[in-house]
């Protein structure tokens, strides 16, 4: 245990995800020992980010304005919406440059065991957006784990009665990987989702 | 015993650091085990898919001071793939594994392990209603833990004409011996509990929706009484 503000700093850093007590102590001492400019810059950025960054009222993406840059971009296609669990997923999809439509961030995945059901996610907002007749396709890009797949199952059932094409991201072998090292489930999914090439 | 091998059902996972996970396993011979599965969140992981909840695995673990470490995993059954294709079954299976985690936190037996596997298997086979499989699992888990003793006879006079269930003692009573705090379920309700406990599925299937609903409420109430806290998953379970 340290005295006063040092211990307070360690405790606060230790509350961050993925930062254990030892890492918190290391970061705290790094900040104390480094130039005060660096530490103060970090403090300013933290304050600015917390004050300015909010969630887009349309899609739920992080943004500094009421609507995010993707929702405001007139060049984006209005016909398709890609549904993701988290804002960070938008960044990953944008890096591929394969999708030119808009996004919808659910804010998590359905996980009853931690008390997250459909009502805790931004599913009602998605349904509101889908009342726009211009939207013809919903692409489900939830994580390929149990909670993500269950969320996709729920949405497929919910959107089944609407006249909208619902598609889901393919899952299978990673590019650059060896077939012999693929796990059974991924290889099985790759077979299920194989596509005709001639 | 730094290395040991066991069969287990994955009941829960938590993210750890950048690419690891802590998996909570209900093993056949070592009770509930929490272990670190390294690198399983990377897309290149060969064992990540095998350590998803509802999967039954044969695995090798390295004993650690606080947490064990998963070193090898082979999949024995993948109930998760079928269960997540049906949302109602997913919510019921979530309640099964949450209850299993609570029941086996302090003490476990291979009976608990077999019971969880039986429930997940039944949910994946889709032969019975998912909410009834869940209620049957919860009642049997309560019975294995010694919290339901005898529901064939009245606790007071040994009559077999029982109509109410006590959510404090897990016993049943007849019309004249009913104690305050007991829930009146009627003969049909008590018969339904009995059918769920012994797995008499034809009788379970014949119960009407009102009887099913009142028994589900009593099971949830009794579970909360014994575990001292309700299950989070129960409010999300889709019931027929």
CSV table of C-alpha atoms in Angstrom, one decimal:
chain,number,residue,atom,x,y,z
A,1,UNK,CA,0.0,0.0,0.0
A,2,UNK,CA,1.2,3.5,-0.9
A,3,UNK,CA,0.1,6.8,0.7
A,4,UNK,CA,-2.5,9.2,-0.6
A,5,UNK,CA,-2.7,10.1,-4.2
A,6,UNK,CA,-0.3,7.4,-5.5
A,7,UNK,CA,-2.5,4.6,-4.1
A,8,UNK,CA,-5.6,6.4,-5.5
A,9,UNK,CA,-4.0,6.5,-9.0
A,10,UNK,CA,-3.1,2.8,-8.8
A,11,UNK,CA,-6.6,2.0,-7.6
A,12,UNK,CA,-8.2,4.0,-10.5
A,13,UNK,CA,-5.9,2.4,-13.1
A,14,UNK,CA,-6.7,-1.0,-11.7
A,15,UNK,CA,-10.4,-0.5,-12.4
A,16,UNK,CA,-9.6,-0.4,-16.2
A,17,UNK,CA,-10.4,-3.6,-18.1
A,18,UNK,CA,-7.4,-5.9,-18.5
A,19,UNK,CA,-5.3,-3.9,-16.0
A,20,UNK,CA,-4.3,-6.0,-12.9
A,21,UNK,CA,-2.9,-4.6,-9.7
A,22,UNK,CA,0.7,-5.1,-10.8
A,23,UNK,CA,0.2,-3.4,-14.2
A,24,UNK,CA,-1.7,-0.6,-12.5
A,25,UNK,CA,1.3,0.0,-10.2
A,26,UNK,CA,3.7,-0.1,-13.2
A,27,UNK,CA,1.6,2.4,-15.2
A,28,UNK,CA,1.2,4.7,-12.2
A,29,UNK,CA,4.9,4.8,-11.5
A,30,UNK,CA,5.6,5.4,-15.2
A,31,UNK,CA,3.3,8.4,-15.2
A,32,UNK,CA,4.8,9.8,-12.0
A,33,UNK,CA,8.4,9.3,-13.2
A,34,UNK,CA,7.8,10.6,-16.8
A,35,UNK,CA,7.8,14.3,-17.9
A,36,UNK,CA,4.9,16.1,-16.4
A,37,UNK,CA,3.9,17.2,-20.0
A,38,UNK,CA,3.2,13.7,-21.1
A,39,UNK,CA,1.0,12.9,-18.1
A,40,UNK,CA,-0.9,16.2,-18.3
A,41,UNK,CA,-1.5,15.6,-22.1
A,42,UNK,CA,-2.9,12.2,-21.2
A,43,UNK,CA,-5.2,13.8,-18.6
A,44,UNK,CA,-6.3,16.5,-21.1
A,45,UNK,CA,-7.1,14.0,-23.8
A,46,UNK,CA,-9.0,11.8,-21.3
A,47,UNK,CA,-11.1,14.8,-20.1
A,48,UNK,CA,-11.7,16.0,-23.7
A,49,UNK,CA,-12.7,12.5,-24.9
A,50,UNK,CA,-15.1,12.1,-21.9
A,51,UNK,CA,-16.7,15.5,-22.6
A,52,UNK,CA,-16.9,15.3,-26.4
A,53,UNK,CA,-17.4,11.7,-27.3
A,54,UNK,CA,-21.0,10.5,-27.3
A,55,UNK,CA,-23.1,7.9,-29.1
A,56,UNK,CA,-24.6,8.6,-32.5
A,57,UNK,CA,-28.4,9.0,-32.1
A,58,UNK,CA,-29.0,7.0,-35.3
A,59,UNK,CA,-26.6,4.0,-35.2
A,60,UNK,CA,-25.1,4.0,-31.7
A,61,UNK,CA,-21.5,4.4,-33.0
A,62,UNK,CA,-19.1,6.7,-31.1
A,63,UNK,CA,-19.1,10.2,-32.4
A,64,UNK,CA,-18.2,13.8,-31.5
A,65,UNK,CA,-21.4,15.1,-33.0
A,66,UNK,CA,-25.0,14.1,-32.6
A,67,UNK,CA,-24.7,11.8,-35.7
A,68,UNK,CA,-21.6,10.0,-36.6
A,69,UNK,CA,-19.6,10.6,-39.8
A,70,UNK,CA,-20.9,7.4,-41.4
A,71,UNK,CA,-24.6,8.3,-40.8
A,72,UNK,CA,-23.9,11.8,-42.2
A,73,UNK,CA,-22.0,10.6,-45.3
A,74,UNK,CA,-24.2,11.1,-48.4
A,75,UNK,CA,-22.1,8.7,-50.4
A,76,UNK,CA,-23.0,5.7,-48.2
A,77,UNK,CA,-25.7,3.4,-49.5
A,78,UNK,CA,-29.0,3.7,-47.7
A,79,UNK,CA,-30.3,0.3,-48.7
A,80,UNK,CA,-28.3,-1.9,-46.3
A,81,UNK,CA,-27.6,-1.9,-42.6
A,82,UNK,CA,-24.8,-3.9,-41.0
A,83,UNK,CA,-25.6,-4.9,-37.4
A,84,UNK,CA,-22.6,-5.2,-35.1
A,85,UNK,CA,-22.3,-5.7,-31.4
A,86,UNK,CA,-19.8,-3.0,-30.6
A,87,UNK,CA,-18.5,0.3,-32.1
A,88,UNK,CA,-15.0,-1.3,-32.4
A,89,UNK,CA,-16.5,-3.8,-34.9
A,90,UNK,CA,-17.3,-0.9,-37.3
A,91,UNK,CA,-13.7,0.0,-37.5
A,92,UNK,CA,-12.7,-3.6,-38.3
A,93,UNK,CA,-15.3,-3.8,-41.1
A,94,UNK,CA,-14.4,-0.3,-42.5
A,95,UNK,CA,-10.8,-1.5,-42.8
A,96,UNK,CA,-11.9,-4.1,-45.4
A,97,UNK,CA,-13.5,-1.4,-47.7
A,98,UNK,CA,-16.0,-4.1,-48.7
A,99,UNK,CA,-19.1,-2.5,-47.2
A,100,UNK,CA,-20.6,0.9,-48.3
A,101,UNK,CA,-23.8,0.8,-46.4
A,102,UNK,CA,-24.7,2.0,-42.9
A,103,UNK,CA,-24.3,0.4,-39.5
A,104,UNK,CA,-26.3,-0.3,-36.4
A,105,UNK,CA,-24.5,-0.9,-33.0
A,106,UNK,CA,-26.5,-3.2,-30.7
A,107,UNK,CA,-24.3,-2.4,-27.7
A,108,UNK,CA,-23.5,-6.0,-26.8
A,109,UNK,CA,-24.9,-9.5,-27.3
A,110,UNK,CA,-27.7,-11.4,-25.7
A,111,UNK,CA,-26.3,-13.2,-22.6
A,112,UNK,CA,-29.0,-14.2,-20.1
A,113,UNK,CA,-26.3,-15.4,-17.6
A,114,UNK,CA,-25.1,-11.9,-17.1
A,115,UNK,CA,-28.6,-10.5,-17.3
A,116,UNK,CA,-28.5,-9.1,-20.8
A,117,UNK,CA,-31.6,-9.8,-22.8
A,118,UNK,CA,-33.0,-8.3,-26.0
A,119,UNK,CA,-34.5,-5.3,-24.0
A,120,UNK,CA,-31.0,-4.3,-22.9
A,121,UNK,CA,-29.8,-4.0,-26.5
A,122,UNK,CA,-30.6,-1.4,-29.1
A,123,UNK,CA,-33.0,-3.7,-31.0
A,124,UNK,CA,-36.0,-1.5,-30.8
A,125,UNK,CA,-34.0,1.3,-32.4
A,126,UNK,CA,-33.0,-1.1,-35.2
A,127,UNK,CA,-36.7,-1.9,-35.8
A,128,UNK,CA,-37.5,1.8,-36.0
A,129,UNK,CA,-34.8,2.3,-38.6
A,130,UNK,CA,-36.1,-0.7,-40.6
A,131,UNK,CA,-39.5,0.9,-41.0
A,132,UNK,CA,-37.8,3.0,-43.7
A,133,UNK,CA,-38.9,1.4,-47.0
A,134,UNK,CA,-35.5,2.3,-48.6
A,135,UNK,CA,-33.7,-0.4,-46.5
A,136,UNK,CA,-33.7,-3.7,-48.3
A,137,UNK,CA,-31.0,-5.7,-46.5
A,138,UNK,CA,-29.8,-6.3,-43.0
A,139,UNK,CA,-26.4,-7.9,-42.6
A,140,UNK,CA,-25.8,-9.6,-39.2
A,141,UNK,CA,-22.1,-9.2,-38.2
A,142,UNK,CA,-22.3,-10.4,-34.6
A,143,UNK,CA,-19.3,-12.2,-33.2
A,144,UNK,CA,-19.0,-15.9,-34.1
A,145,UNK,CA,-19.2,-17.0,-30.5
A,146,UNK,CA,-22.2,-18.4,-28.5
A,147,UNK,CA,-23.7,-15.0,-27.4
A,148,UNK,CA,-23.1,-13.5,-30.9
A,149,UNK,CA,-24.8,-16.5,-32.6
A,150,UNK,CA,-27.7,-16.5,-30.2
A,151,UNK,CA,-28.2,-12.7,-30.9
A,152,UNK,CA,-28.2,-13.4,-34.6
A,153,UNK,CA,-30.7,-16.2,-34.1
A,154,UNK,CA,-33.0,-13.9,-32.2
A,155,UNK,CA,-32.7,-11.2,-34.8
A,156,UNK,CA,-33.3,-13.6,-37.7
A,157,UNK,CA,-36.6,-14.7,-35.9
A,158,UNK,CA,-37.6,-11.1,-35.3
A,159,UNK,CA,-36.9,-9.9,-38.8
A,160,UNK,CA,-38.3,-13.0,-40.5
A,161,UNK,CA,-41.7,-11.5,-40.9
A,162,UNK,CA,-40.4,-8.3,-42.5
A,163,UNK,CA,-39.9,-8.0,-46.2
A,164,UNK,CA,-36.1,-7.4,-45.9
A,165,UNK,CA,-33.2,-9.7,-46.9
A,166,UNK,CA,-31.4,-10.8,-43.8
A,167,UNK,CA,-27.9,-12.2,-44.3
A,168,UNK,CA,-25.2,-13.2,-42.0
A,169,UNK,CA,-21.4,-13.0,-42.3
A,170,UNK,CA,-19.8,-16.2,-43.6
A,171,UNK,CA,-17.5,-18.0,-41.2
A,172,UNK,CA,-14.7,-20.4,-42.2
A,173,UNK,CA,-11.0,-20.6,-42.7
A,174,UNK,CA,-8.7,-17.7,-42.0
A,175,UNK,CA,-6.7,-16.4,-45.0
A,176,UNK,CA,-3.1,-17.6,-44.8
A,177,UNK,CA,-4.0,-20.5,-42.5
A,178,UNK,CA,-3.2,-24.2,-43.1
A,179,UNK,CA,-6.2,-26.6,-43.5
A,180,UNK,CA,-4.6,-29.2,-41.3
A,181,UNK,CA,-4.5,-26.8,-38.4
A,182,UNK,CA,-8.1,-25.7,-38.6
A,183,UNK,CA,-10.4,-26.8,-35.8
A,184,UNK,CA,-13.3,-29.1,-36.5
A,185,UNK,CA,-16.0,-26.5,-36.0
A,186,UNK,CA,-14.5,-23.9,-38.3
A,187,UNK,CA,-13.7,-26.4,-41.0
A,188,UNK,CA,-17.3,-27.7,-40.7
A,189,UNK,CA,-18.7,-24.2,-41.1
A,190,UNK,CA,-16.4,-23.6,-44.1
A,191,UNK,CA,-17.9,-26.7,-45.7
A,192,UNK,CA,-21.5,-25.6,-44.9
A,193,UNK,CA,-20.9,-22.2,-46.4
A,194,UNK,CA,-18.9,-23.3,-49.4
A,195,UNK,CA,-19.8,-21.5,-52.6
A,196,UNK,CA,-20.0,-22.6,-56.2
A,197,UNK,CA,-17.2,-21.3,-58.4
A,198,UNK,CA,-18.1,-22.5,-61.9
B,1,UNK,CA,-0.5,-33.6,-9.6
B,2,UNK,CA,0.5,-30.7,-11.8
B,3,UNK,CA,-1.1,-32.2,-14.9
B,4,UNK,CA,-4.5,-33.9,-14.8
B,5,UNK,CA,-7.1,-35.0,-17.3
B,6,UNK,CA,-10.8,-35.0,-17.0
B,7,UNK,CA,-14.1,-34.7,-18.9
B,8,UNK,CA,-16.0,-31.5,-18.5
B,9,UNK,CA,-18.8,-29.4,-19.6
B,10,UNK,CA,-18.1,-25.7,-20.3
B,11,UNK,CA,-20.5,-23.7,-18.2
B,12,UNK,CA,-19.2,-20.2,-18.5
B,13,UNK,CA,-16.4,-18.1,-20.1
B,14,UNK,CA,-15.0,-14.6,-19.2
B,15,UNK,CA,-12.6,-12.5,-21.3
B,16,UNK,CA,-9.1,-12.3,-19.9
B,17,UNK,CA,-6.6,-9.8,-21.2
B,18,UNK,CA,-6.2,-9.3,-25.0
B,19,UNK,CA,-6.7,-12.9,-26.3
B,20,UNK,CA,-7.3,-15.2,-23.4
B,21,UNK,CA,-10.4,-16.5,-21.6
B,22,UNK,CA,-11.1,-17.9,-18.2
B,23,UNK,CA,-13.4,-20.9,-18.6
B,24,UNK,CA,-15.5,-22.3,-15.8
B,25,UNK,CA,-15.8,-26.1,-16.2
B,26,UNK,CA,-17.9,-28.6,-14.5
B,27,UNK,CA,-15.7,-31.7,-14.5
B,28,UNK,CA,-16.7,-35.3,-14.0
B,29,UNK,CA,-14.1,-36.0,-11.2
B,30,UNK,CA,-12.7,-32.7,-10.0
B,31,UNK,CA,-15.9,-30.6,-9.4
B,32,UNK,CA,-16.0,-27.1,-10.6
B,33,UNK,CA,-12.7,-25.9,-12.1
B,34,UNK,CA,-11.8,-22.4,-13.3
B,35,UNK,CA,-9.0,-22.4,-15.9
B,36,UNK,CA,-7.2,-20.1,-18.2
B,37,UNK,CA,-7.4,-20.9,-21.9
B,38,UNK,CA,-4.6,-19.0,-23.6
B,39,UNK,CA,-5.0,-17.4,-27.0
B,40,UNK,CA,-8.5,-18.8,-27.6
B,41,UNK,CA,-9.9,-15.4,-28.7
B,42,UNK,CA,-7.5,-15.3,-31.7
B,43,UNK,CA,-9.0,-16.3,-35.0
B,44,UNK,CA,-6.1,-18.7,-35.4
B,45,UNK,CA,-6.9,-20.6,-32.2
B,46,UNK,CA,-7.4,-24.3,-32.7
B,47,UNK,CA,-9.2,-24.8,-29.4
B,48,UNK,CA,-11.3,-21.7,-29.0
B,49,UNK,CA,-14.4,-23.2,-30.7
B,50,UNK,CA,-14.2,-26.2,-28.4
B,51,UNK,CA,-14.3,-24.1,-25.2
B,52,UNK,CA,-17.6,-22.4,-25.9
B,53,UNK,CA,-20.4,-22.9,-23.3
B,54,UNK,CA,-22.6,-26.0,-23.6
B,55,UNK,CA,-19.7,-28.0,-25.1
B,56,UNK,CA,-18.6,-31.3,-23.5
B,57,UNK,CA,-14.8,-31.8,-23.8
B,58,UNK,CA,-12.0,-34.1,-22.8
B,59,UNK,CA,-9.2,-31.9,-21.6
B,60,UNK,CA,-5.8,-31.8,-20.0
B,61,UNK,CA,-5.2,-29.1,-17.4
B,62,UNK,CA,-2.1,-27.9,-15.6
B,63,UNK,CA,-2.7,-27.2,-12.0
B,64,UNK,CA,-2.0,-23.6,-10.9
B,65,UNK,CA,-2.1,-21.7,-7.6
B,66,UNK,CA,-5.3,-19.8,-8.3
B,67,UNK,CA,-6.4,-20.9,-11.8
B,68,UNK,CA,-5.5,-24.0,-13.7
B,69,UNK,CA,-4.4,-23.7,-17.4
B,70,UNK,CA,-5.9,-25.6,-20.3
B,71,UNK,CA,-3.2,-27.4,-22.2
B,72,UNK,CA,-5.2,-29.8,-24.5
B,73,UNK,CA,-8.8,-30.1,-25.5
B,74,UNK,CA,-10.8,-32.6,-27.5
B,75,UNK,CA,-14.5,-32.1,-28.2
B,76,UNK,CA,-16.8,-34.9,-27.0
B,77,UNK,CA,-20.2,-33.3,-27.8
B,78,UNK,CA,-21.1,-30.0,-29.3
B,79,UNK,CA,-24.6,-29.2,-28.0
B,80,UNK,CA,-24.1,-25.5,-28.4
B,81,UNK,CA,-24.3,-25.6,-32.2
B,82,UNK,CA,-27.9,-27.0,-32.1
B,83,UNK,CA,-29.0,-25.1,-29.0
B,84,UNK,CA,-28.1,-21.6,-30.3
B,85,UNK,CA,-30.2,-22.2,-33.5
B,86,UNK,CA,-33.3,-21.9,-31.3
B,87,UNK,CA,-33.6,-18.9,-29.1
B,88,UNK,CA,-35.9,-20.4,-26.5
B,89,UNK,CA,-33.5,-23.4,-26.0
B,90,UNK,CA,-30.6,-21.0,-25.7
B,91,UNK,CA,-32.3,-19.1,-22.9
B,92,UNK,CA,-33.1,-22.4,-21.1
B,93,UNK,CA,-29.6,-23.7,-21.6
B,94,UNK,CA,-28.2,-20.5,-20.2
B,95,UNK,CA,-30.3,-21.0,-17.0
B,96,UNK,CA,-29.1,-24.6,-16.8
B,97,UNK,CA,-25.4,-23.7,-16.8
B,98,UNK,CA,-25.9,-20.7,-14.5
B,99,UNK,CA,-27.7,-22.9,-12.0
B,100,UNK,CA,-25.0,-25.6,-12.4
B,101,UNK,CA,-22.4,-23.0,-11.6
B,102,UNK,CA,-24.2,-22.0,-8.4
B,103,UNK,CA,-25.0,-25.5,-7.3
B,104,UNK,CA,-21.4,-26.8,-7.7
B,105,UNK,CA,-19.5,-23.7,-6.5
B,106,UNK,CA,-18.8,-25.3,-3.1
B,107,UNK,CA,-19.2,-28.9,-3.7
B,108,UNK,CA,-19.9,-31.1,-6.7
B,109,UNK,CA,-20.5,-34.7,-7.6
B,110,UNK,CA,-20.4,-36.7,-10.9
B,111,UNK,CA,-24.3,-36.7,-10.5
B,112,UNK,CA,-24.3,-32.9,-11.1
B,113,UNK,CA,-22.1,-33.4,-14.1
B,114,UNK,CA,-24.3,-36.1,-15.6
B,115,UNK,CA,-27.4,-34.1,-14.9
B,116,UNK,CA,-26.1,-31.0,-16.7
B,117,UNK,CA,-25.1,-33.1,-19.7
B,118,UNK,CA,-28.5,-34.8,-19.7
B,119,UNK,CA,-30.2,-31.4,-19.7
B,120,UNK,CA,-28.1,-30.0,-22.5
B,121,UNK,CA,-28.5,-33.2,-24.5
B,122,UNK,CA,-32.3,-33.1,-24.1
B,123,UNK,CA,-32.3,-29.4,-25.1
B,124,UNK,CA,-30.4,-30.2,-28.3
B,125,UNK,CA,-32.6,-33.2,-29.2
B,126,UNK,CA,-35.7,-30.9,-29.1
B,127,UNK,CA,-38.0,-33.8,-28.0
B,128,UNK,CA,-39.6,-31.9,-25.1
B,129,UNK,CA,-40.4,-28.2,-24.4
B,130,UNK,CA,-37.3,-26.3,-23.4
B,131,UNK,CA,-38.9,-24.7,-20.3
B,132,UNK,CA,-40.0,-28.1,-19.0
B,133,UNK,CA,-36.5,-29.5,-19.5
B,134,UNK,CA,-35.2,-26.6,-17.5
B,135,UNK,CA,-37.7,-27.1,-14.6
B,136,UNK,CA,-36.9,-30.8,-14.6
B,137,UNK,CA,-33.2,-30.0,-14.4
B,138,UNK,CA,-33.7,-27.5,-11.5
B,139,UNK,CA,-35.8,-29.9,-9.5
B,140,UNK,CA,-33.4,-32.8,-9.9
B,141,UNK,CA,-30.4,-30.5,-9.1
B,142,UNK,CA,-32.2,-29.4,-5.9
B,143,UNK,CA,-32.9,-33.1,-5.1
B,144,UNK,CA,-29.2,-34.1,-5.7
B,145,UNK,CA,-28.2,-31.3,-3.3
B,146,UNK,CA,-30.5,-32.8,-0.7
B,147,UNK,CA,-33.0,-29.9,-0.7
B,148,UNK,CA,-36.0,-32.0,-1.9
B,149,UNK,CA,-36.5,-35.1,0.1
B,150,UNK,CA,-39.9,-36.7,-0.3
B,151,UNK,CA,-42.6,-35.4,-2.5
B,152,UNK,CA,-44.7,-38.6,-2.6
B,153,UNK,CA,-46.2,-38.2,0.8
B,154,UNK,CA,-47.5,-35.4,3.1
B,155,UNK,CA,-44.8,-34.3,5.5
B,156,UNK,CA,-47.3,-34.2,8.4
B,157,UNK,CA,-49.5,-37.3,8.0
B,158,UNK,CA,-47.9,-39.3,5.2
B,159,UNK,CA,-51.1,-39.0,3.1
B,160,UNK,CA,-50.6,-39.3,-0.7
B,161,UNK,CA,-53.3,-36.7,-1.4
B,162,UNK,CA,-50.9,-33.8,-1.5
B,163,UNK,CA,-51.8,-30.4,-2.7
B,164,UNK,CA,-49.2,-27.8,-1.6
B,165,UNK,CA,-45.5,-27.3,-1.8
B,166,UNK,CA,-43.4,-25.6,0.8
B,167,UNK,CA,-40.9,-23.2,-0.7
B,168,UNK,CA,-39.0,-23.2,2.7
B,169,UNK,CA,-38.5,-26.9,3.2
B,170,UNK,CA,-39.1,-28.4,-0.3
B,171,UNK,CA,-41.7,-30.8,1.1
B,172,UNK,CA,-45.4,-31.4,0.2
B,173,UNK,CA,-48.5,-31.5,2.3
B,174,UNK,CA,-52.1,-32.5,2.2
B,175,UNK,CA,-55.1,-30.1,2.5
B,176,UNK,CA,-55.2,-30.3,6.3
B,177,UNK,CA,-51.4,-30.2,7.0
B,178,UNK,CA,-50.7,-27.3,4.8
B,179,UNK,CA,-48.3,-24.9,6.6
B,180,UNK,CA,-48.2,-21.1,6.2
B,181,UNK,CA,-45.8,-20.1,3.4
B,182,UNK,CA,-46.7,-23.2,1.3
B,183,UNK,CA,-48.0,-22.7,-2.2
B,184,UNK,CA,-51.2,-24.5,-3.1
B,185,UNK,CA,-50.7,-26.2,-6.5
B,186,UNK,CA,-53.5,-28.7,-6.3
B,187,UNK,CA,-53.1,-32.5,-7.0
B,188,UNK,CA,-52.2,-31.7,-10.7
B,189,UNK,CA,-49.4,-29.3,-9.7
B,190,UNK,CA,-47.8,-31.8,-7.3
B,191,UNK,CA,-48.2,-34.6,-9.8
B,192,UNK,CA,-46.5,-32.4,-12.4
B,193,UNK,CA,-43.5,-31.7,-10.0
B,194,UNK,CA,-43.3,-35.5,-9.4
B,195,UNK,CA,-43.3,-36.1,-13.2
B,196,UNK,CA,-40.6,-33.5,-13.8
B,197,UNK,CA,-38.5,-35.1,-11.0
B,198,UNK,CA,-38.6,-38.6,-12.3
B,199,UNK,CA,-38.6,-37.7,-16.0
B,200,UNK,CA,-42.1,-39.0,-16.8
B,201,UNK,CA,-42.3,-37.0,-20.0
B,202,UNK,CA,-45.7,-38.3,-21.3
B,203,UNK,CA,-47.2,-36.9,-18.1
B,204,UNK,CA,-45.3,-33.7,-18.3
B,205,UNK,CA,-46.6,-33.2,-21.8
B,206,UNK,CA,-50.2,-33.6,-20.7
B,207,UNK,CA,-50.0,-30.9,-18.0
B,208,UNK,CA,-51.9,-27.7,-19.0
B,209,UNK,CA,-50.2,-24.3,-19.4
B,210,UNK,CA,-51.6,-23.0,-16.1
B,211,UNK,CA,-50.2,-25.9,-14.1
B,212,UNK,CA,-46.8,-25.6,-15.9
B,213,UNK,CA,-46.7,-21.9,-15.1
B,214,UNK,CA,-47.5,-22.2,-11.4
B,215,UNK,CA,-45.0,-25.1,-11.0
B,216,UNK,CA,-42.3,-23.0,-12.8
B,217,UNK,CA,-43.0,-20.1,-10.4
B,218,UNK,CA,-42.7,-22.4,-7.4
B,219,UNK,CA,-39.4,-24.0,-8.7
B,220,UNK,CA,-37.9,-20.5,-9.2
B,221,UNK,CA,-39.0,-19.4,-5.8
B,222,UNK,CA,-37.6,-22.5,-4.0
B,223,UNK,CA,-34.4,-22.2,-6.0
B,224,UNK,CA,-34.0,-18.6,-4.9
B,225,UNK,CA,-34.7,-19.6,-1.3
B,226,UNK,CA,-32.0,-22.2,-1.3
B,227,UNK,CA,-29.4,-20.4,-3.4
B,228,UNK,CA,-30.1,-17.1,-1.5
B,229,UNK,CA,-30.2,-15.3,-4.8
B,230,UNK,CA,-32.2,-15.8,-8.0
B,231,UNK,CA,-30.8,-16.8,-11.3
B,232,UNK,CA,-30.3,-13.9,-13.7
B,233,UNK,CA,-31.1,-16.1,-16.7
B,234,UNK,CA,-34.6,-17.1,-15.4
B,235,UNK,CA,-36.2,-13.8,-16.3
B,236,UNK,CA,-35.0,-14.2,-19.9
B,237,UNK,CA,-36.2,-17.8,-20.4
B,238,UNK,CA,-38.9,-18.0,-23.1
B,239,UNK,CA,-41.7,-20.2,-21.8
B,240,UNK,CA,-44.4,-21.9,-23.9
